[in-house]
mmCIF file of C-alpha atoms in Angstrom:
data_model
loop_
_atom_site.group_PDB
_atom_site.id
_atom_site.type_symbol
_atom_site.label_atom_id
_atom_site.label_comp_id
_atom_site.label_asym_id
_atom_site.label_seq_id
_atom_site.Cartn_x
_atom_site.Cartn_y
_atom_site.Cartn_z
ATOM 1 C CA UNK A 281 -43.937 -17.157 160.648
ATOM 2 C CA UNK A 282 -46.997 -15.108 161.558
ATOM 3 C CA UNK A 283 -48.732 -13.164 158.848
ATOM 4 C CA UNK A 284 -50.370 -9.878 159.772
ATOM 5 C CA UNK A 285 -53.753 -9.205 158.215
ATOM 6 C CA UNK A 286 -54.539 -5.511 157.831
ATOM 7 C CA UNK A 287 -57.519 -4.422 159.878
ATOM 8 C CA UNK A 288 -58.982 -2.783 156.803
ATOM 9 C CA UNK A 289 -59.316 -6.171 155.042
ATOM 10 C CA UNK A 290 -62.974 -6.947 154.262
ATOM 11 C CA UNK A 291 -64.496 -9.561 156.514
ATOM 12 C CA UNK A 292 -66.742 -12.230 155.068
ATOM 13 C CA UNK A 293 -70.199 -12.307 156.564
ATOM 14 C CA UNK A 294 -71.193 -15.564 158.201
ATOM 15 C CA UNK A 295 -73.503 -17.661 156.046
ATOM 16 C CA UNK A 296 -76.628 -19.072 157.630
ATOM 17 C CA UNK A 297 -79.983 -20.535 156.670
ATOM 18 C CA UNK A 298 -82.656 -17.841 156.459
ATOM 19 C CA UNK A 299 -85.397 -18.168 159.045
ATOM 20 C CA UNK A 300 -85.758 -20.515 161.978
ATOM 21 C CA UNK A 301 -83.724 -23.737 162.293
ATOM 22 C CA UNK A 302 -86.732 -25.618 163.712
ATOM 23 C CA UNK A 303 -88.700 -24.825 160.548
ATOM 24 C CA UNK A 304 -85.858 -26.168 158.412
ATOM 25 C CA UNK A 305 -85.912 -29.418 160.403
ATOM 26 C CA UNK A 306 -89.684 -29.604 159.843
ATOM 27 C CA UNK A 307 -89.249 -28.870 156.117
ATOM 28 C CA UNK A 308 -86.631 -31.609 155.737
ATOM 29 C CA UNK A 309 -88.913 -34.078 157.541
ATOM 30 C CA UNK A 310 -91.807 -33.138 155.254
ATOM 31 C CA UNK A 311 -89.650 -33.506 152.142
ATOM 32 C CA UNK A 312 -88.555 -36.930 153.368
ATOM 33 C CA UNK A 313 -92.188 -38.008 153.794
ATOM 34 C CA UNK A 314 -93.136 -36.770 150.327
ATOM 35 C CA UNK A 315 -89.994 -38.387 148.911
ATOM 36 C CA UNK A 316 -91.008 -41.771 150.329
ATOM 37 C CA UNK A 317 -94.497 -41.400 148.824
ATOM 38 C CA UNK A 318 -93.002 -40.482 145.428
ATOM 39 C CA UNK A 319 -90.702 -43.526 145.462
ATOM 40 C CA UNK A 320 -93.596 -45.846 146.414
ATOM 41 C CA UNK A 321 -95.689 -44.269 143.640
ATOM 42 C CA UNK A 322 -92.906 -44.849 141.089
ATOM 43 C CA UNK A 323 -92.464 -48.515 142.064
ATOM 44 C CA UNK A 324 -96.218 -49.143 142.031
ATOM 45 C CA UNK A 325 -96.562 -47.428 138.680
ATOM 46 C CA UNK A 326 -93.810 -49.617 137.210
ATOM 47 C CA UNK A 327 -95.958 -52.670 138.035
ATOM 48 C CA UNK A 328 -99.229 -51.185 136.713
ATOM 49 C CA UNK A 329 -98.125 -49.093 133.737
ATOM 50 C CA UNK A 330 -101.243 -49.538 131.576
ATOM 51 C CA UNK A 331 -103.638 -48.782 134.442
ATOM 52 C CA UNK A 332 -101.694 -45.673 135.457
ATOM 53 C CA UNK A 333 -101.405 -44.398 131.875
ATOM 54 C CA UNK A 334 -105.126 -44.880 131.201
ATOM 55 C CA UNK A 335 -106.162 -43.220 134.462
ATOM 56 C CA UNK A 336 -103.720 -40.350 133.943
ATOM 57 C CA UNK A 337 -105.457 -39.417 130.688
ATOM 58 C CA UNK A 338 -108.635 -38.701 132.686
ATOM 59 C CA UNK A 339 -106.952 -35.933 134.696
ATOM 60 C CA UNK A 340 -107.314 -32.237 133.906
ATOM 61 C CA UNK A 341 -103.768 -31.297 132.864
ATOM 62 C CA UNK A 342 -104.753 -27.721 132.074
ATOM 63 C CA UNK A 343 -105.922 -27.220 135.650
ATOM 64 C CA UNK A 344 -102.714 -28.805 136.916
ATOM 65 C CA UNK A 345 -100.605 -26.542 134.680
ATOM 66 C CA UNK A 346 -102.485 -23.433 135.837
ATOM 67 C CA UNK A 347 -101.908 -24.492 139.436
ATOM 68 C CA UNK A 348 -98.207 -24.875 138.695
ATOM 69 C CA UNK A 349 -98.066 -21.323 137.350
ATOM 70 C CA UNK A 350 -100.008 -20.056 140.376
ATOM 71 C CA UNK A 351 -97.609 -21.628 142.887
ATOM 72 C CA UNK A 352 -94.458 -20.573 141.032
ATOM 73 C CA UNK A 353 -95.840 -17.028 140.812
ATOM 74 C CA UNK A 354 -96.709 -17.061 144.506
ATOM 75 C CA UNK A 355 -93.160 -18.124 145.356
ATOM 76 C CA UNK A 356 -91.865 -15.172 143.348
ATOM 77 C CA UNK A 357 -94.161 -12.869 145.325
ATOM 78 C CA UNK A 358 -92.856 -14.337 148.591
ATOM 79 C CA UNK A 359 -89.274 -13.686 147.454
ATOM 80 C CA UNK A 360 -90.256 -10.062 146.824
ATOM 81 C CA UNK A 361 -91.846 -9.867 150.286
ATOM 82 C CA UNK A 362 -88.616 -11.070 151.904
ATOM 83 C CA UNK A 363 -86.597 -8.611 149.837
ATOM 84 C CA UNK A 364 -88.854 -5.737 150.912
ATOM 85 C CA UNK A 365 -88.703 -6.536 154.627
ATOM 86 C CA UNK A 366 -84.916 -6.867 154.447
ATOM 87 C CA UNK A 367 -84.941 -3.261 153.272
ATOM 88 C CA UNK A 368 -87.375 -2.274 156.028
ATOM 89 C CA UNK A 369 -90.345 -1.813 153.697
ATOM 90 C CA UNK A 370 -93.255 -3.195 155.745
ATOM 91 C CA UNK A 371 -96.047 -2.142 153.403
ATOM 92 C CA UNK A 372 -94.377 -3.686 150.371
ATOM 93 C CA UNK A 373 -93.797 -6.907 152.298
ATOM 94 C CA UNK A 374 -97.472 -7.105 153.243
ATOM 95 C CA UNK A 375 -98.611 -6.401 149.677
ATOM 96 C CA UNK A 376 -96.395 -9.162 148.244
ATOM 97 C CA UNK A 377 -97.555 -11.635 150.896
ATOM 98 C CA UNK A 378 -101.194 -10.856 150.101
ATOM 99 C CA UNK A 379 -100.472 -11.369 146.392
ATOM 100 C CA UNK A 380 -98.901 -14.746 147.215
ATOM 101 C CA UNK A 381 -101.974 -15.715 149.253
ATOM 102 C CA UNK A 382 -104.258 -14.732 146.365
ATOM 103 C CA UNK A 383 -102.317 -17.148 144.145
ATOM 104 C CA UNK A 384 -102.492 -19.803 146.868
ATOM 105 C CA UNK A 385 -106.261 -19.281 147.114
ATOM 106 C CA UNK A 386 -106.556 -19.737 143.360
ATOM 107 C CA UNK A 387 -104.652 -23.007 143.660
ATOM 108 C CA UNK A 388 -106.989 -24.249 146.417
ATOM 109 C CA UNK A 389 -110.124 -23.315 144.463
ATOM 110 C CA UNK A 390 -108.910 -25.121 141.324
ATOM 111 C CA UNK A 391 -107.994 -28.220 143.350
ATOM 112 C CA UNK A 392 -111.418 -28.253 145.012
ATOM 113 C CA UNK A 393 -113.096 -28.017 141.589
ATOM 114 C CA UNK A 394 -110.882 -30.845 140.349
ATOM 115 C CA UNK A 395 -111.626 -33.030 143.391
ATOM 116 C CA UNK A 396 -115.359 -32.290 143.127
ATOM 117 C CA UNK A 397 -115.369 -33.362 139.460
ATOM 118 C CA UNK A 398 -113.775 -36.687 140.410
ATOM 119 C CA UNK A 399 -116.282 -37.262 143.222
ATOM 120 C CA UNK A 400 -119.173 -36.445 140.863
ATOM 121 C CA UNK A 401 -117.754 -39.030 138.437
ATOM 122 C CA UNK A 402 -117.891 -41.636 141.205
ATOM 123 C CA UNK A 403 -114.113 -41.776 141.630
ATOM 124 C CA UNK A 404 -112.672 -42.466 145.077
ATOM 125 C CA UNK A 405 -109.486 -43.850 146.601
ATOM 126 C CA UNK A 406 -110.898 -47.352 146.145
ATOM 127 C CA UNK A 407 -111.504 -46.887 142.380
ATOM 128 C CA UNK A 408 -108.026 -48.131 141.481
ATOM 129 C CA UNK A 409 -104.395 -47.894 142.605
ATOM 130 C CA UNK A 410 -103.680 -44.783 140.544
ATOM 131 C CA UNK A 411 -106.588 -42.843 141.997
ATOM 132 C CA UNK A 412 -105.579 -43.918 145.484
ATOM 133 C CA UNK A 413 -102.237 -42.159 144.944
ATOM 134 C CA UNK A 414 -103.756 -39.229 143.045
ATOM 135 C CA UNK A 415 -106.325 -38.419 145.721
ATOM 136 C CA UNK A 416 -104.079 -39.123 148.699
ATOM 137 C CA UNK A 417 -101.060 -37.168 147.430
ATOM 138 C CA UNK A 418 -103.253 -34.375 146.087
ATOM 139 C CA UNK A 419 -105.124 -33.975 149.375
ATOM 140 C CA UNK A 420 -101.928 -34.285 151.431
ATOM 141 C CA UNK A 421 -100.343 -31.482 149.404
ATOM 142 C CA UNK A 422 -103.610 -29.494 149.524
ATOM 143 C CA UNK A 423 -103.435 -29.483 153.335
ATOM 144 C CA UNK A 424 -99.838 -28.256 153.173
ATOM 145 C CA UNK A 425 -100.971 -25.365 150.983
ATOM 146 C CA UNK A 426 -103.665 -24.543 153.557
ATOM 147 C CA UNK A 427 -101.061 -24.557 156.341
ATOM 148 C CA UNK A 428 -98.765 -22.415 154.200
ATOM 149 C CA UNK A 429 -101.589 -19.901 153.697
ATOM 150 C CA UNK A 430 -102.147 -19.738 157.456
ATOM 151 C CA UNK A 431 -98.424 -19.137 158.013
ATOM 152 C CA UNK A 432 -98.239 -16.424 155.338
ATOM 153 C CA UNK A 433 -101.373 -14.808 156.772
ATOM 154 C CA UNK A 434 -99.890 -14.717 160.273
ATOM 155 C CA UNK A 435 -96.627 -13.280 158.914
ATOM 156 C CA UNK A 436 -98.530 -10.632 156.929
ATOM 157 C CA UNK A 437 -100.515 -9.564 160.009
ATOM 158 C CA UNK A 438 -97.353 -9.229 162.077
ATOM 159 C CA UNK A 439 -95.584 -7.346 159.290
ATOM 160 C CA UNK A 440 -98.570 -5.005 158.965
ATOM 161 C CA UNK A 441 -98.335 -4.102 162.652
ATOM 162 C CA UNK A 442 -94.600 -3.401 162.333
ATOM 163 C CA UNK A 443 -93.501 -6.655 163.956
ATOM 164 C CA UNK A 444 -90.579 -7.086 161.560
ATOM 165 C CA UNK A 445 -87.748 -4.803 160.581
ATOM 166 C CA UNK A 446 -84.678 -4.773 158.359
ATOM 167 C CA UNK A 447 -82.678 -6.043 161.339
ATOM 168 C CA UNK A 448 -85.232 -8.568 162.636
ATOM 169 C CA UNK A 449 -87.205 -10.416 159.965
ATOM 170 C CA UNK A 450 -86.529 -14.108 160.631
ATOM 171 C CA UNK A 451 -90.276 -14.776 160.817
ATOM 172 C CA UNK A 452 -90.787 -13.637 157.232
ATOM 173 C CA UNK A 453 -87.897 -15.819 156.046
ATOM 174 C CA UNK A 454 -89.281 -18.770 158.010
ATOM 175 C CA UNK A 455 -92.715 -18.445 156.415
ATOM 176 C CA UNK A 456 -91.100 -18.036 153.003
ATOM 177 C CA UNK A 457 -89.023 -21.184 153.458
ATOM 178 C CA UNK A 458 -92.153 -23.231 154.219
ATOM 179 C CA UNK A 459 -94.009 -21.790 151.233
ATOM 180 C CA UNK A 460 -91.120 -22.589 148.895
ATOM 181 C CA UNK A 461 -91.210 -26.194 150.159
ATOM 182 C CA UNK A 462 -94.916 -26.410 149.288
ATOM 183 C CA UNK A 463 -94.124 -25.055 145.813
ATOM 184 C CA UNK A 464 -91.195 -27.455 145.326
ATOM 185 C CA UNK A 465 -93.315 -30.479 146.215
ATOM 186 C CA UNK A 466 -95.944 -29.469 143.654
ATOM 187 C CA UNK A 467 -93.295 -28.966 140.968
ATOM 188 C CA UNK A 468 -92.392 -32.650 141.476
ATOM 189 C CA UNK A 469 -95.964 -33.840 142.032
ATOM 190 C CA UNK A 470 -97.478 -32.264 138.911
ATOM 191 C CA UNK A 471 -95.311 -33.989 136.275
ATOM 192 C CA UNK A 472 -95.200 -37.215 138.280
ATOM 193 C CA UNK A 473 -98.969 -37.578 138.552
ATOM 194 C CA UNK A 474 -100.259 -35.651 135.542
ATOM 195 C CA UNK A 475 -97.657 -35.854 132.813
ATOM 196 C CA UNK A 476 -95.022 -38.612 132.944
ATOM 197 C CA UNK A 477 -95.882 -41.846 131.134
#
């Protein structure tokens, strides 16, 4: 027996990933790569616990914690930027994106200071197994932050010129998705490298 549904019944909106599908494929690939590195790090650490613990104590945890706050704050700003452009507020979107990039710049500066201190102390990837992981993973993530800053900058420029609207803002969501991935990786990387014993 057929059931008639009144035309006035509310229709559910179709759910979809925000932003571009190609970016989501790229993000998943990047997360897979980082995931493999994290697993290899964990297995290596299990076989060199004393070395890793001793080397970990030489890291600047305060700098790492500040960087964590900076990236989490920047992700919040990016969320606000997306919210503003969804409501057609171009200027607000640009302001939030600039605020996120300021936080990202702070992260990069602190990481450069941290790397420079290690180089001045004569530490390199060949110093020991821990520092090989620390420098490689740190630099690999650093380059992702740089790319994220470039993406956010390009999105901000387009938003400033009115390139996005409440109806067409997939580019902002795409840039936001990448930036959140960069933040997520650091949230795993910081405790793994700096804190966990």
